[in-house]
Amino acid sequence: MTWMCLICGWIYDEASGVPDEGITAGTAWAQVPMNWVCPECGARKEDFEMIEI
């Protein structure tokens, strides 16, 4: 699944994760820490929405 930041449009892909942020590939969105923020704009996790690509 993929999730998009509603503020800047950055995409979180569960299959890829964000290794630079310590989130390994295959990490489900539900497992991403609540205090994690968008690496592009600093938006909060609740500012993301699931999308289909």
Short mmCIF file of N, CA, C and O in Angstrom, two decimals:
data_model
loop_
_atom_site.label_atom_id
_atom_site.label_comp_id
_atom_site.label_asym_id
_atom_site.label_seq_id
_atom_site.Cartn_x
_atom_site.Cartn_y
_atom_site.Cartn_z
N MET A 1 0.83 -1.19 0.00
CA MET A 1 0.00 0.00 0.00
C MET A 1 0.87 1.25 0.00
O MET A 1 2.00 1.22 0.46
N THR A 2 0.30 2.31 -0.50
CA THR A 2 1.02 3.58 -0.54
C THR A 2 0.19 4.65 0.16
O THR A 2 -1.03 4.63 0.14
N TRP A 3 0.91 5.57 0.77
CA TRP A 3 0.29 6.66 1.52
C TRP A 3 0.91 7.97 1.04
O TRP A 3 2.13 8.06 0.88
N MET A 4 0.09 8.98 0.83
CA MET A 4 0.59 10.26 0.32
C MET A 4 0.40 11.36 1.36
O MET A 4 -0.66 11.47 1.98
N CYS A 5 1.42 12.18 1.50
CA CYS A 5 1.35 13.35 2.38
C CYS A 5 0.41 14.37 1.71
O CYS A 5 0.62 14.75 0.56
N LEU A 6 -0.62 14.78 2.45
CA LEU A 6 -1.58 15.73 1.90
C LEU A 6 -1.02 17.16 1.84
O LEU A 6 -1.59 18.02 1.18
N ILE A 7 0.11 17.38 2.51
CA ILE A 7 0.71 18.71 2.52
C ILE A 7 1.63 18.90 1.31
O ILE A 7 1.51 19.89 0.58
N CYS A 8 2.54 17.94 1.06
CA CYS A 8 3.53 18.13 0.01
C CYS A 8 3.49 17.09 -1.11
O CYS A 8 4.17 17.24 -2.11
N GLY A 9 2.72 16.01 -0.92
CA GLY A 9 2.61 15.00 -1.97
C GLY A 9 3.65 13.89 -1.91
O GLY A 9 3.68 13.02 -2.77
N TRP A 10 4.49 13.88 -0.87
CA TRP A 10 5.50 12.82 -0.73
C TRP A 10 4.79 11.49 -0.53
O TRP A 10 3.76 11.41 0.13
N ILE A 11 5.33 10.42 -1.11
CA ILE A 11 4.70 9.11 -1.07
C ILE A 11 5.47 8.16 -0.16
O ILE A 11 6.69 8.02 -0.28
N TYR A 12 4.73 7.50 0.75
CA TYR A 12 5.29 6.41 1.55
C TYR A 12 4.79 5.10 0.95
O TYR A 12 3.58 4.88 0.85
N ASP A 13 5.73 4.27 0.52
CA ASP A 13 5.40 2.96 -0.05
C ASP A 13 5.81 1.90 0.96
O ASP A 13 6.99 1.81 1.33
N GLU A 14 4.84 1.13 1.43
CA GLU A 14 5.12 0.11 2.44
C GLU A 14 6.18 -0.88 1.96
O GLU A 14 6.99 -1.36 2.75
N ALA A 15 6.20 -1.19 0.67
CA ALA A 15 7.16 -2.15 0.14
C ALA A 15 8.60 -1.62 0.24
O ALA A 15 9.54 -2.39 0.44
N SER A 16 8.76 -0.31 0.13
CA SER A 16 10.10 0.30 0.15
C SER A 16 10.52 0.78 1.53
O SER A 16 11.70 0.81 1.84
N GLY A 17 9.55 1.19 2.35
CA GLY A 17 9.88 1.77 3.65
C GLY A 17 10.62 3.09 3.47
O GLY A 17 10.60 3.70 2.41
N VAL A 18 11.32 3.51 4.52
CA VAL A 18 12.16 4.71 4.46
C VAL A 18 13.44 4.37 5.24
O VAL A 18 13.60 4.77 6.39
N PRO A 19 14.33 3.59 4.61
CA PRO A 19 15.53 3.14 5.32
C PRO A 19 16.34 4.26 5.97
O PRO A 19 16.87 4.09 7.07
N ASP A 20 16.40 5.43 5.33
CA ASP A 20 17.14 6.56 5.90
C ASP A 20 16.53 7.06 7.20
O ASP A 20 17.19 7.71 8.00
N GLU A 21 15.25 6.75 7.41
CA GLU A 21 14.53 7.17 8.62
C GLU A 21 14.42 6.01 9.63
O GLU A 21 13.72 6.14 10.63
N GLY A 22 15.04 4.87 9.31
CA GLY A 22 14.98 3.72 10.20
C GLY A 22 13.74 2.86 10.04
O GLY A 22 13.44 2.02 10.88
N ILE A 23 13.00 3.07 8.95
CA ILE A 23 11.79 2.27 8.69
C ILE A 23 12.12 1.31 7.55
O ILE A 23 12.31 1.73 6.40
N THR A 24 12.24 0.03 7.88
CA THR A 24 12.68 -0.96 6.91
C THR A 24 11.62 -1.26 5.86
O THR A 24 10.43 -1.05 6.08
N ALA A 25 12.08 -1.77 4.72
CA ALA A 25 11.19 -2.17 3.64
C ALA A 25 10.20 -3.21 4.17
O ALA A 25 10.56 -4.06 4.98
N GLY A 26 8.96 -3.09 3.74
CA GLY A 26 7.93 -4.02 4.19
C GLY A 26 7.20 -3.59 5.45
O GLY A 26 6.33 -4.30 5.93
N THR A 27 7.54 -2.41 5.98
CA THR A 27 6.89 -1.92 7.20
C THR A 27 5.50 -1.37 6.85
O THR A 27 5.36 -0.42 6.08
N ALA A 28 4.47 -1.99 7.44
CA ALA A 28 3.10 -1.54 7.22
C ALA A 28 2.91 -0.15 7.83
O ALA A 28 3.55 0.21 8.82
N TRP A 29 2.02 0.63 7.24
CA TRP A 29 1.75 1.99 7.72
C TRP A 29 1.37 1.99 9.19
O TRP A 29 1.77 2.85 9.96
N ALA A 30 0.59 0.99 9.60
CA ALA A 30 0.15 0.90 11.00
C ALA A 30 1.33 0.73 11.96
O ALA A 30 1.23 1.08 13.13
N GLN A 31 2.45 0.21 11.45
CA GLN A 31 3.63 -0.01 12.29
C GLN A 31 4.58 1.20 12.33
O GLN A 31 5.53 1.22 13.10
N VAL A 32 4.33 2.18 11.47
CA VAL A 32 5.15 3.40 11.47
C VAL A 32 4.83 4.15 12.76
O VAL A 32 3.66 4.35 13.09
N PRO A 33 5.85 4.57 13.51
CA PRO A 33 5.59 5.25 14.79
C PRO A 33 4.70 6.49 14.64
O PRO A 33 4.79 7.22 13.66
N MET A 34 3.84 6.71 15.64
CA MET A 34 2.93 7.86 15.60
C MET A 34 3.67 9.19 15.58
O MET A 34 3.15 10.17 15.06
N ASN A 35 4.87 9.24 16.10
CA ASN A 35 5.62 10.51 16.14
C ASN A 35 6.49 10.72 14.89
O ASN A 35 7.21 11.70 14.79
N TRP A 36 6.40 9.80 13.92
CA TRP A 36 7.13 9.94 12.67
C TRP A 36 6.56 11.12 11.88
O TRP A 36 5.36 11.39 11.94
N VAL A 37 7.42 11.84 11.16
CA VAL A 37 6.96 12.96 10.34
C VAL A 37 7.47 12.81 8.91
O VAL A 37 8.46 12.13 8.66
N CYS A 38 6.79 13.43 7.99
CA CYS A 38 7.16 13.41 6.57
C CYS A 38 8.60 13.92 6.41
O CYS A 38 8.93 15.00 6.91
N PRO A 39 9.44 13.15 5.72
CA PRO A 39 10.83 13.59 5.54
C PRO A 39 10.98 14.82 4.64
O PRO A 39 12.00 15.49 4.66
N GLU A 40 9.95 15.15 3.88
CA GLU A 40 10.01 16.31 2.99
C GLU A 40 9.55 17.60 3.66
O GLU A 40 10.18 18.64 3.51
N CYS A 41 8.42 17.53 4.39
CA CYS A 41 7.85 18.78 4.90
C CYS A 41 7.59 18.78 6.41
O CYS A 41 7.19 19.79 6.96
N GLY A 42 7.79 17.63 7.07
CA GLY A 42 7.58 17.57 8.51
C GLY A 42 6.14 17.39 8.94
O GLY A 42 5.82 17.52 10.12
N ALA A 43 5.25 17.08 7.98
CA ALA A 43 3.84 16.85 8.32
C ALA A 43 3.71 15.62 9.20
O ALA A 43 4.53 14.71 9.14
N ARG A 44 2.67 15.60 10.01
CA ARG A 44 2.44 14.48 10.92
C ARG A 44 1.84 13.29 10.18
O ARG A 44 1.30 13.43 9.09
N LYS A 45 1.91 12.13 10.81
CA LYS A 45 1.39 10.90 10.21
C LYS A 45 -0.09 11.03 9.85
O LYS A 45 -0.53 10.52 8.83
N GLU A 46 -0.86 11.74 10.66
CA GLU A 46 -2.28 11.88 10.37
C GLU A 46 -2.56 12.76 9.15
O GLU A 46 -3.70 12.85 8.69
N ASP A 47 -1.51 13.41 8.61
CA ASP A 47 -1.67 14.21 7.40
C ASP A 47 -1.43 13.40 6.14
O ASP A 47 -1.24 13.96 5.06
N PHE A 48 -1.42 12.07 6.26
CA PHE A 48 -1.24 11.18 5.11
C PHE A 48 -2.55 10.48 4.80
O PHE A 48 -3.37 10.25 5.71
N GLU A 49 -2.73 10.14 3.53
CA GLU A 49 -3.94 9.44 3.10
C GLU A 49 -3.55 8.29 2.18
O GLU A 49 -2.65 8.44 1.35
N MET A 50 -4.22 7.14 2.35
CA MET A 50 -3.93 6.00 1.49
C MET A 50 -4.36 6.30 0.07
O MET A 50 -5.43 6.87 -0.16
N ILE A 51 -3.50 5.93 -0.90
CA ILE A 51 -3.81 6.13 -2.30
C ILE A 51 -3.47 4.87 -3.08
O ILE A 51 -2.72 4.01 -2.61
N GLU A 52 -4.00 4.76 -4.29
CA GLU A 52 -3.64 3.68 -5.18
C GLU A 52 -2.82 4.26 -6.31
O GLU A 52 -3.17 5.29 -6.87
N ILE A 53 -1.73 3.55 -6.62
CA ILE A 53 -0.87 4.01 -7.72
C ILE A 53 -0.95 2.99 -8.84
O ILE A 53 -0.92 1.82 -8.60
#
